[in-house]
């Protein structure tokens, strides 16, 4: 496989990125479309940073859906280790093979027999590296993983290869489109950032969020969508624990449709506030600030 094959692109232009993502319900702006295109064209991982709920994970899903690529997801968390991220051996199956080995087999023969593909358990990073079909590798909430995991990511994403001592070095036949997301809970290393293109996502402007609601919630009236987005914007401006995400804005729109409501008045907000605010203290603050009925 040639270097050109390894970097075979998913998109031909930023305009195509915007068009194809729009077709699967993800509305972009020029900065998003251009950065996604460049990450694909240059074969660079894309680091997407921003507050929770602004569409970072959805961007990776949308790229996969728009291109027919398989989405491979590594969910990061504190304590994530190489065995869960990269690969591990099926120790139970190996033990059974050792127990079943003929008595006259040497340890070297048994060793060579149990460290083969048959006993290898792929985890997300290795699975994405080994796929020959279009693949989107989502490394989600990278900032939640330990610093040691960043070292593993540097190794894998620098050369798109994995070395397994028993099997040798496995190099990507076709580089995956890699998206790393971060809520900026901690600062990622400069070494990791240098290897990535960077995109910061924030909550969309009201007009863009209204367009998102209209695209994702068929049947909702434009005026109601505008009311909804204005109210969500007011909630986000409050000092609350968890601001409503774009997904929760969409959920709220679907809730209003399900209830047959065509106006987001104070009574409607009070009835449905739990769709977007998931902490009692946040609901109490919102009720006080918005003057909602008890």
PDB file of C-alpha atoms in Angstrom:
ATOM      1  CA  UNK A   1       0.000   0.000   0.000  1.00  0.00           C
ATOM      2  CA  UNK A   2       1.478   3.338  -1.013  1.00  0.00           C
ATOM      3  CA  UNK A   3       1.603   6.535   1.054  1.00  0.00           C
ATOM      4  CA  UNK A   4      -1.048   7.974  -1.256  1.00  0.00           C
ATOM      5  CA  UNK A   5      -3.344   5.060  -0.558  1.00  0.00           C
ATOM      6  CA  UNK A   6      -2.751   5.439   3.168  1.00  0.00           C
ATOM      7  CA  UNK A   7      -3.904   9.068   2.929  1.00  0.00           C
ATOM      8  CA  UNK A   8      -6.757   8.591   0.492  1.00  0.00           C
ATOM      9  CA  UNK A   9      -9.122  11.432   1.319  1.00  0.00           C
ATOM     10  CA  UNK A  10     -12.773  11.369   2.311  1.00  0.00           C
ATOM     11  CA  UNK A  11     -13.538  14.872   0.967  1.00  0.00           C
ATOM     12  CA  UNK A  12     -12.470  16.898  -2.056  1.00  0.00           C
ATOM     13  CA  UNK A  13     -13.081  20.396  -0.649  1.00  0.00           C
ATOM     14  CA  UNK A  14     -14.366  22.324   2.384  1.00  0.00           C
ATOM     15  CA  UNK A  15     -17.578  22.959   0.466  1.00  0.00           C
ATOM     16  CA  UNK A  16     -18.107  19.222   0.083  1.00  0.00           C
ATOM     17  CA  UNK A  17     -17.532  18.774   3.821  1.00  0.00           C
ATOM     18  CA  UNK A  18     -20.252  21.331   4.595  1.00  0.00           C
ATOM     19  CA  UNK A  19     -22.675  19.821   2.082  1.00  0.00           C
ATOM     20  CA  UNK A  20     -22.232  16.197   3.112  1.00  0.00           C
ATOM     21  CA  UNK A  21     -22.325  16.895   6.853  1.00  0.00           C
ATOM     22  CA  UNK A  22     -25.477  18.950   6.315  1.00  0.00           C
ATOM     23  CA  UNK A  23     -27.060  15.953   4.585  1.00  0.00           C
ATOM     24  CA  UNK A  24     -26.683  13.928   7.796  1.00  0.00           C
ATOM     25  CA  UNK A  25     -28.014  16.741   9.979  1.00  0.00           C
ATOM     26  CA  UNK A  26     -24.774  18.381  11.144  1.00  0.00           C
ATOM     27  CA  UNK A  27     -24.664  22.055  10.204  1.00  0.00           C
ATOM     28  CA  UNK A  28     -21.196  23.556   9.958  1.00  0.00           C
ATOM     29  CA  UNK A  29     -19.650  26.949   9.473  1.00  0.00           C
ATOM     30  CA  UNK A  30     -16.660  27.821   7.293  1.00  0.00           C
ATOM     31  CA  UNK A  31     -14.119  27.227  10.071  1.00  0.00           C
ATOM     32  CA  UNK A  32     -15.453  23.752  10.892  1.00  0.00           C
ATOM     33  CA  UNK A  33     -15.707  22.663   7.256  1.00  0.00           C
ATOM     34  CA  UNK A  34     -12.224  23.943   6.415  1.00  0.00           C
ATOM     35  CA  UNK A  35     -10.571  22.335   9.447  1.00  0.00           C
ATOM     36  CA  UNK A  36     -12.246  18.975   8.828  1.00  0.00           C
ATOM     37  CA  UNK A  37     -11.151  19.091   5.196  1.00  0.00           C
ATOM     38  CA  UNK A  38      -7.552  19.926   6.105  1.00  0.00           C
ATOM     39  CA  UNK A  39      -7.360  17.209   8.761  1.00  0.00           C
ATOM     40  CA  UNK A  40      -8.470  14.720   6.127  1.00  0.00           C
ATOM     41  CA  UNK A  41      -6.267  16.079   3.336  1.00  0.00           C
ATOM     42  CA  UNK A  42      -3.129  16.310   5.485  1.00  0.00           C
ATOM     43  CA  UNK A  43      -3.684  13.036   7.316  1.00  0.00           C
ATOM     44  CA  UNK A  44      -3.602  14.854  10.674  1.00  0.00           C
ATOM     45  CA  UNK A  45      -5.597  14.038  13.803  1.00  0.00           C
ATOM     46  CA  UNK A  46      -8.205  16.668  14.631  1.00  0.00           C
ATOM     47  CA  UNK A  47      -8.366  17.888  18.232  1.00  0.00           C
ATOM     48  CA  UNK A  48     -11.796  19.370  18.964  1.00  0.00           C
ATOM     49  CA  UNK A  49     -12.028  21.261  22.233  1.00  0.00           C
ATOM     50  CA  UNK A  50     -14.850  23.104  23.941  1.00  0.00           C
ATOM     51  CA  UNK A  51     -17.471  22.875  26.681  1.00  0.00           C
ATOM     52  CA  UNK A  52     -19.593  19.784  27.065  1.00  0.00           C
ATOM     53  CA  UNK A  53     -22.566  19.546  24.750  1.00  0.00           C
ATOM     54  CA  UNK A  54     -21.442  21.679  21.798  1.00  0.00           C
ATOM     55  CA  UNK A  55     -21.293  18.848  19.245  1.00  0.00           C
ATOM     56  CA  UNK A  56     -17.694  17.597  19.456  1.00  0.00           C
ATOM     57  CA  UNK A  57     -18.564  13.906  19.549  1.00  0.00           C
ATOM     58  CA  UNK A  58     -21.387  14.448  17.071  1.00  0.00           C
ATOM     59  CA  UNK A  59     -18.900  15.902  14.585  1.00  0.00           C
ATOM     60  CA  UNK A  60     -16.976  12.617  14.487  1.00  0.00           C
ATOM     61  CA  UNK A  61     -20.209  10.659  14.162  1.00  0.00           C
ATOM     62  CA  UNK A  62     -21.363  12.948  11.369  1.00  0.00           C
ATOM     63  CA  UNK A  63     -18.107  12.509   9.430  1.00  0.00           C
ATOM     64  CA  UNK A  64     -18.525   8.739   9.675  1.00  0.00           C
ATOM     65  CA  UNK A  65     -22.178   8.883   8.611  1.00  0.00           C
ATOM     66  CA  UNK A  66     -21.486  11.297   5.732  1.00  0.00           C
ATOM     67  CA  UNK A  67     -18.684   9.177   4.285  1.00  0.00           C
ATOM     68  CA  UNK A  68     -19.956   5.682   5.013  1.00  0.00           C
ATOM     69  CA  UNK A  69     -16.933   5.092   7.239  1.00  0.00           C
ATOM     70  CA  UNK A  70     -17.011   2.855  10.275  1.00  0.00           C
ATOM     71  CA  UNK A  71     -16.864   4.720  13.590  1.00  0.00           C
ATOM     72  CA  UNK A  72     -14.399   3.212  16.078  1.00  0.00           C
ATOM     73  CA  UNK A  73     -14.677   4.865  19.495  1.00  0.00           C
ATOM     74  CA  UNK A  74     -12.234   4.923  22.384  1.00  0.00           C
ATOM     75  CA  UNK A  75     -13.974   6.397  25.422  1.00  0.00           C
ATOM     76  CA  UNK A  76     -11.343   7.828  27.733  1.00  0.00           C
ATOM     77  CA  UNK A  77     -11.583   7.737  31.514  1.00  0.00           C
ATOM     78  CA  UNK A  78      -9.306   7.865  34.516  1.00  0.00           C
ATOM     79  CA  UNK A  79      -7.433   4.577  34.778  1.00  0.00           C
ATOM     80  CA  UNK A  80      -7.647   3.700  31.076  1.00  0.00           C
ATOM     81  CA  UNK A  81      -4.611   1.590  30.222  1.00  0.00           C
ATOM     82  CA  UNK A  82      -2.895   0.150  27.166  1.00  0.00           C
ATOM     83  CA  UNK A  83      -4.747  -3.145  27.388  1.00  0.00           C
ATOM     84  CA  UNK A  84      -8.118  -1.387  27.100  1.00  0.00           C
ATOM     85  CA  UNK A  85      -6.994   1.122  24.487  1.00  0.00           C
ATOM     86  CA  UNK A  86      -4.694  -0.881  22.214  1.00  0.00           C
ATOM     87  CA  UNK A  87      -4.741  -4.663  22.578  1.00  0.00           C
ATOM     88  CA  UNK A  88      -4.431  -7.526  25.016  1.00  0.00           C
ATOM     89  CA  UNK A  89      -4.049 -11.268  24.859  1.00  0.00           C
ATOM     90  CA  UNK A  90      -6.875 -13.685  25.559  1.00  0.00           C
ATOM     91  CA  UNK A  91      -5.238 -15.195  28.613  1.00  0.00           C
ATOM     92  CA  UNK A  92      -8.020 -17.675  29.362  1.00  0.00           C
ATOM     93  CA  UNK A  93      -7.870 -19.090  25.851  1.00  0.00           C
ATOM     94  CA  UNK A  94      -4.068 -19.190  25.991  1.00  0.00           C
ATOM     95  CA  UNK A  95      -4.193 -21.124  29.261  1.00  0.00           C
ATOM     96  CA  UNK A  96      -6.553 -23.684  27.773  1.00  0.00           C
ATOM     97  CA  UNK A  97      -4.230 -24.116  24.780  1.00  0.00           C
ATOM     98  CA  UNK A  98      -1.232 -24.581  27.096  1.00  0.00           C
ATOM     99  CA  UNK A  99      -3.121 -27.221  29.079  1.00  0.00           C
ATOM    100  CA  UNK A 100      -4.084 -29.006  25.865  1.00  0.00           C
ATOM    101  CA  UNK A 101      -0.573 -28.945  24.392  1.00  0.00           C
ATOM    102  CA  UNK A 102       1.074 -32.356  23.820  1.00  0.00           C
ATOM    103  CA  UNK A 103       3.446 -33.394  26.571  1.00  0.00           C
ATOM    104  CA  UNK A 104       6.388 -33.564  24.166  1.00  0.00           C
ATOM    105  CA  UNK A 105       5.990 -29.904  23.057  1.00  0.00           C
ATOM    106  CA  UNK A 106       8.744 -27.572  24.183  1.00  0.00           C
ATOM    107  CA  UNK A 107       7.907 -24.262  25.824  1.00  0.00           C
ATOM    108  CA  UNK A 108       9.203 -22.445  22.732  1.00  0.00           C
ATOM    109  CA  UNK A 109       6.752 -24.345  20.537  1.00  0.00           C
ATOM    110  CA  UNK A 110       3.870 -23.671  22.920  1.00  0.00           C
ATOM    111  CA  UNK A 111       4.861 -20.006  23.242  1.00  0.00           C
ATOM    112  CA  UNK A 112       4.882 -19.542  19.462  1.00  0.00           C
ATOM    113  CA  UNK A 113       1.505 -21.248  19.253  1.00  0.00           C
ATOM    114  CA  UNK A 114      -0.322 -19.067  21.786  1.00  0.00           C
ATOM    115  CA  UNK A 115       0.994 -15.665  20.689  1.00  0.00           C
ATOM    116  CA  UNK A 116      -0.765 -15.583  17.342  1.00  0.00           C
ATOM    117  CA  UNK A 117      -3.691 -13.727  15.779  1.00  0.00           C
ATOM    118  CA  UNK A 118      -6.071 -16.323  17.161  1.00  0.00           C
ATOM    119  CA  UNK A 119      -5.427 -15.104  20.703  1.00  0.00           C
ATOM    120  CA  UNK A 120      -5.190 -11.351  20.044  1.00  0.00           C
ATOM    121  CA  UNK A 121      -7.988  -9.142  21.360  1.00  0.00           C
ATOM    122  CA  UNK A 122      -8.168  -5.869  19.422  1.00  0.00           C
ATOM    123  CA  UNK A 123      -9.078  -2.728  21.288  1.00  0.00           C
ATOM    124  CA  UNK A 124     -10.137   0.521  19.544  1.00  0.00           C
ATOM    125  CA  UNK A 125      -6.712   1.933  18.612  1.00  0.00           C
ATOM    126  CA  UNK A 126      -5.440  -1.302  17.074  1.00  0.00           C
ATOM    127  CA  UNK A 127      -8.779  -2.015  15.406  1.00  0.00           C
ATOM    128  CA  UNK A 128      -8.746   1.397  13.701  1.00  0.00           C
ATOM    129  CA  UNK A 129      -5.131   1.024  12.586  1.00  0.00           C
ATOM    130  CA  UNK A 130      -5.733  -2.381  11.017  1.00  0.00           C
ATOM    131  CA  UNK A 131      -8.877  -1.568   9.047  1.00  0.00           C
ATOM    132  CA  UNK A 132      -8.460  -1.225   5.292  1.00  0.00           C
ATOM    133  CA  UNK A 133     -11.876   0.385   4.784  1.00  0.00           C
ATOM    134  CA  UNK A 134     -12.663   4.051   5.571  1.00  0.00           C
ATOM    135  CA  UNK A 135     -12.589   4.520   9.333  1.00  0.00           C
ATOM    136  CA  UNK A 136     -13.228   7.370  11.746  1.00  0.00           C
ATOM    137  CA  UNK A 137     -11.376   6.891  15.035  1.00  0.00           C
ATOM    138  CA  UNK A 138     -13.020   8.875  17.826  1.00  0.00           C
ATOM    139  CA  UNK A 139     -10.875   9.320  20.942  1.00  0.00           C
ATOM    140  CA  UNK A 140     -13.531  10.819  23.161  1.00  0.00           C
ATOM    141  CA  UNK A 141     -12.891  13.009  26.214  1.00  0.00           C
ATOM    142  CA  UNK A 142      -9.128  12.686  25.914  1.00  0.00           C
ATOM    143  CA  UNK A 143      -8.638  15.038  28.863  1.00  0.00           C
ATOM    144  CA  UNK A 144     -10.183  12.452  31.216  1.00  0.00           C
ATOM    145  CA  UNK A 145      -7.426   9.915  30.543  1.00  0.00           C
ATOM    146  CA  UNK A 146      -4.191   9.796  32.518  1.00  0.00           C
ATOM    147  CA  UNK A 147      -1.088  11.516  31.170  1.00  0.00           C
ATOM    148  CA  UNK A 148       0.437   8.108  30.397  1.00  0.00           C
ATOM    149  CA  UNK A 149      -2.272   7.474  27.828  1.00  0.00           C
ATOM    150  CA  UNK A 150      -1.144  10.585  25.950  1.00  0.00           C
ATOM    151  CA  UNK A 151       2.245   8.916  25.484  1.00  0.00           C
ATOM    152  CA  UNK A 152       0.518   5.925  23.919  1.00  0.00           C
ATOM    153  CA  UNK A 153      -1.510   8.197  21.636  1.00  0.00           C
ATOM    154  CA  UNK A 154       1.654  10.030  20.563  1.00  0.00           C
ATOM    155  CA  UNK A 155       3.238   6.753  19.542  1.00  0.00           C
ATOM    156  CA  UNK A 156       0.222   5.497  17.628  1.00  0.00           C
ATOM    157  CA  UNK A 157      -0.740   8.787  15.955  1.00  0.00           C
ATOM    158  CA  UNK A 158       2.793   9.805  14.962  1.00  0.00           C
ATOM    159  CA  UNK A 159       3.397   6.914  12.566  1.00  0.00           C
ATOM    160  CA  UNK A 160      -0.006   5.204  12.528  1.00  0.00           C
ATOM    161  CA  UNK A 161       1.575   1.951  13.551  1.00  0.00           C
ATOM    162  CA  UNK A 162       1.571  -0.372  16.521  1.00  0.00           C
ATOM    163  CA  UNK A 163       4.359  -2.655  17.625  1.00  0.00           C
ATOM    164  CA  UNK A 164       3.319  -5.937  19.209  1.00  0.00           C
ATOM    165  CA  UNK A 165       6.493  -7.705  20.425  1.00  0.00           C
ATOM    166  CA  UNK A 166       5.188 -11.160  19.576  1.00  0.00           C
ATOM    167  CA  UNK A 167       3.860 -10.213  16.111  1.00  0.00           C
ATOM    168  CA  UNK A 168       6.024  -7.307  14.980  1.00  0.00           C
ATOM    169  CA  UNK A 169       5.043  -3.838  13.765  1.00  0.00           C
ATOM    170  CA  UNK A 170       1.594  -3.367  12.258  1.00  0.00           C
ATOM    171  CA  UNK A 171       1.313  -0.288  10.027  1.00  0.00           C
ATOM    172  CA  UNK A 172      -1.943   1.264   8.867  1.00  0.00           C
ATOM    173  CA  UNK A 173      -2.828   0.267   5.316  1.00  0.00           C
ATOM    174  CA  UNK A 174      -5.275   3.184   5.291  1.00  0.00           C
ATOM    175  CA  UNK A 175      -5.018   5.931   7.851  1.00  0.00           C
ATOM    176  CA  UNK A 176      -8.187   6.504   9.840  1.00  0.00           C
ATOM    177  CA  UNK A 177      -9.693   9.963  10.156  1.00  0.00           C
ATOM    178  CA  UNK A 178      -8.914  10.701  13.807  1.00  0.00           C
ATOM    179  CA  UNK A 179     -10.944  12.996  16.050  1.00  0.00           C
ATOM    180  CA  UNK A 180      -9.856  13.665  19.626  1.00  0.00           C
ATOM    181  CA  UNK A 181     -12.308  15.543  21.821  1.00  0.00           C
ATOM    182  CA  UNK A 182     -11.589  17.441  25.017  1.00  0.00           C
ATOM    183  CA  UNK A 183     -13.723  19.392  27.472  1.00  0.00           C
ATOM    184  CA  UNK A 184     -10.518  21.113  28.665  1.00  0.00           C
ATOM    185  CA  UNK A 185     -10.844  19.582  32.134  1.00  0.00           C
ATOM    186  CA  UNK A 186      -7.044  19.486  32.072  1.00  0.00           C
ATOM    187  CA  UNK A 187      -4.473  20.834  29.655  1.00  0.00           C
ATOM    188  CA  UNK A 188      -3.314  18.320  27.067  1.00  0.00           C
ATOM    189  CA  UNK A 189       0.400  18.076  26.373  1.00  0.00           C
ATOM    190  CA  UNK A 190       1.998  20.349  23.811  1.00  0.00           C
ATOM    191  CA  UNK A 191       3.495  17.277  22.134  1.00  0.00           C
ATOM    192  CA  UNK A 192       0.038  15.862  21.472  1.00  0.00           C
ATOM    193  CA  UNK A 193      -1.324  19.219  20.321  1.00  0.00           C
ATOM    194  CA  UNK A 194       1.555  19.646  17.872  1.00  0.00           C
ATOM    195  CA  UNK A 195       0.505  16.499  16.045  1.00  0.00           C
ATOM    196  CA  UNK A 196      -3.085  17.675  15.638  1.00  0.00           C
ATOM    197  CA  UNK A 197      -5.055  20.317  13.867  1.00  0.00           C
ATOM    198  CA  UNK A 198      -7.091  22.278  16.381  1.00  0.00           C
ATOM    199  CA  UNK A 199     -10.746  23.262  16.341  1.00  0.00           C
ATOM    200  CA  UNK A 200     -12.517  25.045  19.173  1.00  0.00           C
ATOM    201  CA  UNK A 201     -16.277  24.630  19.308  1.00  0.00           C
ATOM    202  CA  UNK A 202     -18.552  26.784  21.422  1.00  0.00           C
ATOM    203  CA  UNK A 203     -22.306  27.005  21.665  1.00  0.00           C
ATOM    204  CA  UNK A 204     -23.626  28.150  18.284  1.00  0.00           C
ATOM    205  CA  UNK A 205     -25.071  31.573  17.632  1.00  0.00           C
ATOM    206  CA  UNK A 206     -28.857  31.696  18.158  1.00  0.00           C
ATOM    207  CA  UNK A 207     -29.606  31.749  14.427  1.00  0.00           C
ATOM    208  CA  UNK A 208     -27.403  28.708  13.811  1.00  0.00           C
ATOM    209  CA  UNK A 209     -28.924  26.807  16.733  1.00  0.00           C
ATOM    210  CA  UNK A 210     -32.404  27.613  15.419  1.00  0.00           C
ATOM    211  CA  UNK A 211     -31.352  26.152  12.053  1.00  0.00           C
ATOM    212  CA  UNK A 212     -30.092  23.040  13.840  1.00  0.00           C
ATOM    213  CA  UNK A 213     -33.398  22.624  15.664  1.00  0.00           C
ATOM    214  CA  UNK A 214     -35.393  23.053  12.454  1.00  0.00           C
ATOM    215  CA  UNK A 215     -33.179  20.511  10.678  1.00  0.00           C
ATOM    216  CA  UNK A 216     -33.268  17.914  13.464  1.00  0.00           C
ATOM    217  CA  UNK A 217     -36.864  18.286  14.618  1.00  0.00           C
ATOM    218  CA  UNK A 218     -39.210  18.044  11.624  1.00  0.00           C
ATOM    219  CA  UNK A 219     -42.578  19.642  12.246  1.00  0.00           C
ATOM    220  CA  UNK A 220     -41.533  22.331  14.687  1.00  0.00           C
ATOM    221  CA  UNK A 221     -42.580  25.860  13.769  1.00  0.00           C
ATOM    222  CA  UNK A 222     -39.850  28.415  13.151  1.00  0.00           C
ATOM    223  CA  UNK A 223     -41.273  30.831  15.743  1.00  0.00           C
ATOM    224  CA  UNK A 224     -41.352  28.146  18.433  1.00  0.00           C
ATOM    225  CA  UNK A 225     -37.797  27.108  17.571  1.00  0.00           C
ATOM    226  CA  UNK A 226     -36.688  30.727  17.929  1.00  0.00           C
ATOM    227  CA  UNK A 227     -38.445  31.012  21.318  1.00  0.00           C
ATOM    228  CA  UNK A 228     -36.794  27.819  22.451  1.00  0.00           C
ATOM    229  CA  UNK A 229     -33.303  28.909  21.413  1.00  0.00           C
ATOM    230  CA  UNK A 230     -33.713  32.288  23.132  1.00  0.00           C
ATOM    231  CA  UNK A 231     -34.737  30.557  26.359  1.00  0.00           C
ATOM    232  CA  UNK A 232     -31.839  28.121  26.163  1.00  0.00           C
ATOM    233  CA  UNK A 233     -29.483  31.059  25.650  1.00  0.00           C
ATOM    234  CA  UNK A 234     -30.868  32.696  28.797  1.00  0.00           C
ATOM    235  CA  UNK A 235     -30.336  29.478  30.772  1.00  0.00           C
ATOM    236  CA  UNK A 236     -26.749  29.171  29.558  1.00  0.00           C
ATOM    237  CA  UNK A 237     -26.028  32.699  30.741  1.00  0.00           C
ATOM    238  CA  UNK A 238     -26.979  31.776  34.329  1.00  0.00           C
ATOM    239  CA  UNK A 239     -24.436  30.568  36.862  1.00  0.00           C
ATOM    240  CA  UNK A 240     -25.497  26.931  36.833  1.00  0.00           C
ATOM    241  CA  UNK A 241     -23.702  23.598  37.197  1.00  0.00           C
ATOM    242  CA  UNK A 242     -24.533  22.236  33.755  1.00  0.00           C
ATOM    243  CA  UNK A 243     -25.545  24.444  30.851  1.00  0.00           C
ATOM    244  CA  UNK A 244     -27.971  22.886  28.343  1.00  0.00           C
ATOM    245  CA  UNK A 245     -26.256  21.145  25.445  1.00  0.00           C
ATOM    246  CA  UNK A 246     -27.319  21.363  21.823  1.00  0.00           C
ATOM    247  CA  UNK A 247     -28.656  17.816  22.133  1.00  0.00           C
ATOM    248  CA  UNK A 248     -30.812  18.930  25.065  1.00  0.00           C
ATOM    249  CA  UNK A 249     -32.113  21.860  23.038  1.00  0.00           C
ATOM    250  CA  UNK A 250     -33.203  19.317  20.425  1.00  0.00           C
ATOM    251  CA  UNK A 251     -34.733  17.126  23.155  1.00  0.00           C
ATOM    252  CA  UNK A 252     -36.680  20.117  24.430  1.00  0.00           C
ATOM    253  CA  UNK A 253     -37.995  20.845  20.966  1.00  0.00           C
ATOM    254  CA  UNK A 254     -39.138  17.232  20.600  1.00  0.00           C
ATOM    255  CA  UNK A 255     -40.742  17.423  24.043  1.00  0.00           C
ATOM    256  CA  UNK A 256     -42.800  20.462  23.070  1.00  0.00           C
ATOM    257  CA  UNK A 257     -43.987  18.683  19.930  1.00  0.00           C
ATOM    258  CA  UNK A 258     -44.881  15.558  21.895  1.00  0.00           C
ATOM    259  CA  UNK A 259     -46.959  17.658  24.307  1.00  0.00           C
ATOM    260  CA  UNK A 260     -48.625  19.536  21.459  1.00  0.00           C
ATOM    261  CA  UNK A 261     -47.360  22.901  22.724  1.00  0.00           C
ATOM    262  CA  UNK A 262     -46.991  25.711  20.216  1.00  0.00           C
ATOM    263  CA  UNK A 263     -45.843  28.411  22.637  1.00  0.00           C
ATOM    264  CA  UNK A 264     -43.007  28.336  25.166  1.00  0.00           C
ATOM    265  CA  UNK A 265     -44.685  30.422  27.843  1.00  0.00           C
ATOM    266  CA  UNK A 266     -43.736  30.394  31.527  1.00  0.00           C
ATOM    267  CA  UNK A 267     -46.076  27.509  32.300  1.00  0.00           C
ATOM    268  CA  UNK A 268     -44.598  25.393  29.486  1.00  0.00           C
ATOM    269  CA  UNK A 269     -41.058  26.140  30.645  1.00  0.00           C
ATOM    270  CA  UNK A 270     -41.923  25.187  34.231  1.00  0.00           C
ATOM    271  CA  UNK A 271     -43.523  21.896  33.107  1.00  0.00           C
ATOM    272  CA  UNK A 272     -40.604  20.809  30.963  1.00  0.00           C
ATOM    273  CA  UNK A 273     -37.511  22.352  32.571  1.00  0.00           C
ATOM    274  CA  UNK A 274     -36.214  18.924  33.592  1.00  0.00           C
ATOM    275  CA  UNK A 275     -35.503  18.151  29.946  1.00  0.00           C
ATOM    276  CA  UNK A 276     -32.645  20.663  29.865  1.00  0.00           C
ATOM    277  CA  UNK A 277     -31.599  21.221  33.489  1.00  0.00           C
ATOM    278  CA  UNK A 278     -30.610  18.091  35.402  1.00  0.00           C
ATOM    279  CA  UNK A 279     -29.658  19.573  38.789  1.00  0.00           C
ATOM    280  CA  UNK A 280     -32.195  20.745  41.377  1.00  0.00           C
ATOM    281  CA  UNK A 281     -30.093  23.810  42.174  1.00  0.00           C
ATOM    282  CA  UNK A 282     -30.020  24.741  38.472  1.00  0.00           C
ATOM    283  CA  UNK A 283     -33.795  24.414  38.210  1.00  0.00           C
ATOM    284  CA  UNK A 284     -34.304  26.514  41.320  1.00  0.00           C
ATOM    285  CA  UNK A 285     -32.008  29.249  40.012  1.00  0.00           C
ATOM    286  CA  UNK A 286     -33.698  29.213  36.604  1.00  0.00           C
ATOM    287  CA  UNK A 287     -37.165  29.366  38.165  1.00  0.00           C
ATOM    288  CA  UNK A 288     -36.119  32.385  40.237  1.00  0.00           C
ATOM    289  CA  UNK A 289     -34.390  34.204  37.365  1.00  0.00           C
ATOM    290  CA  UNK A 290     -37.184  33.515  34.857  1.00  0.00           C
ATOM    291  CA  UNK A 291     -39.995  34.168  37.333  1.00  0.00           C
ATOM    292  CA  UNK A 292     -41.575  30.766  36.701  1.00  0.00           C
ATOM    293  CA  UNK A 293     -44.772  29.750  38.495  1.00  0.00           C
ATOM    294  CA  UNK A 294     -44.308  27.373  41.426  1.00  0.00           C
TER     295      UNK A 294
END
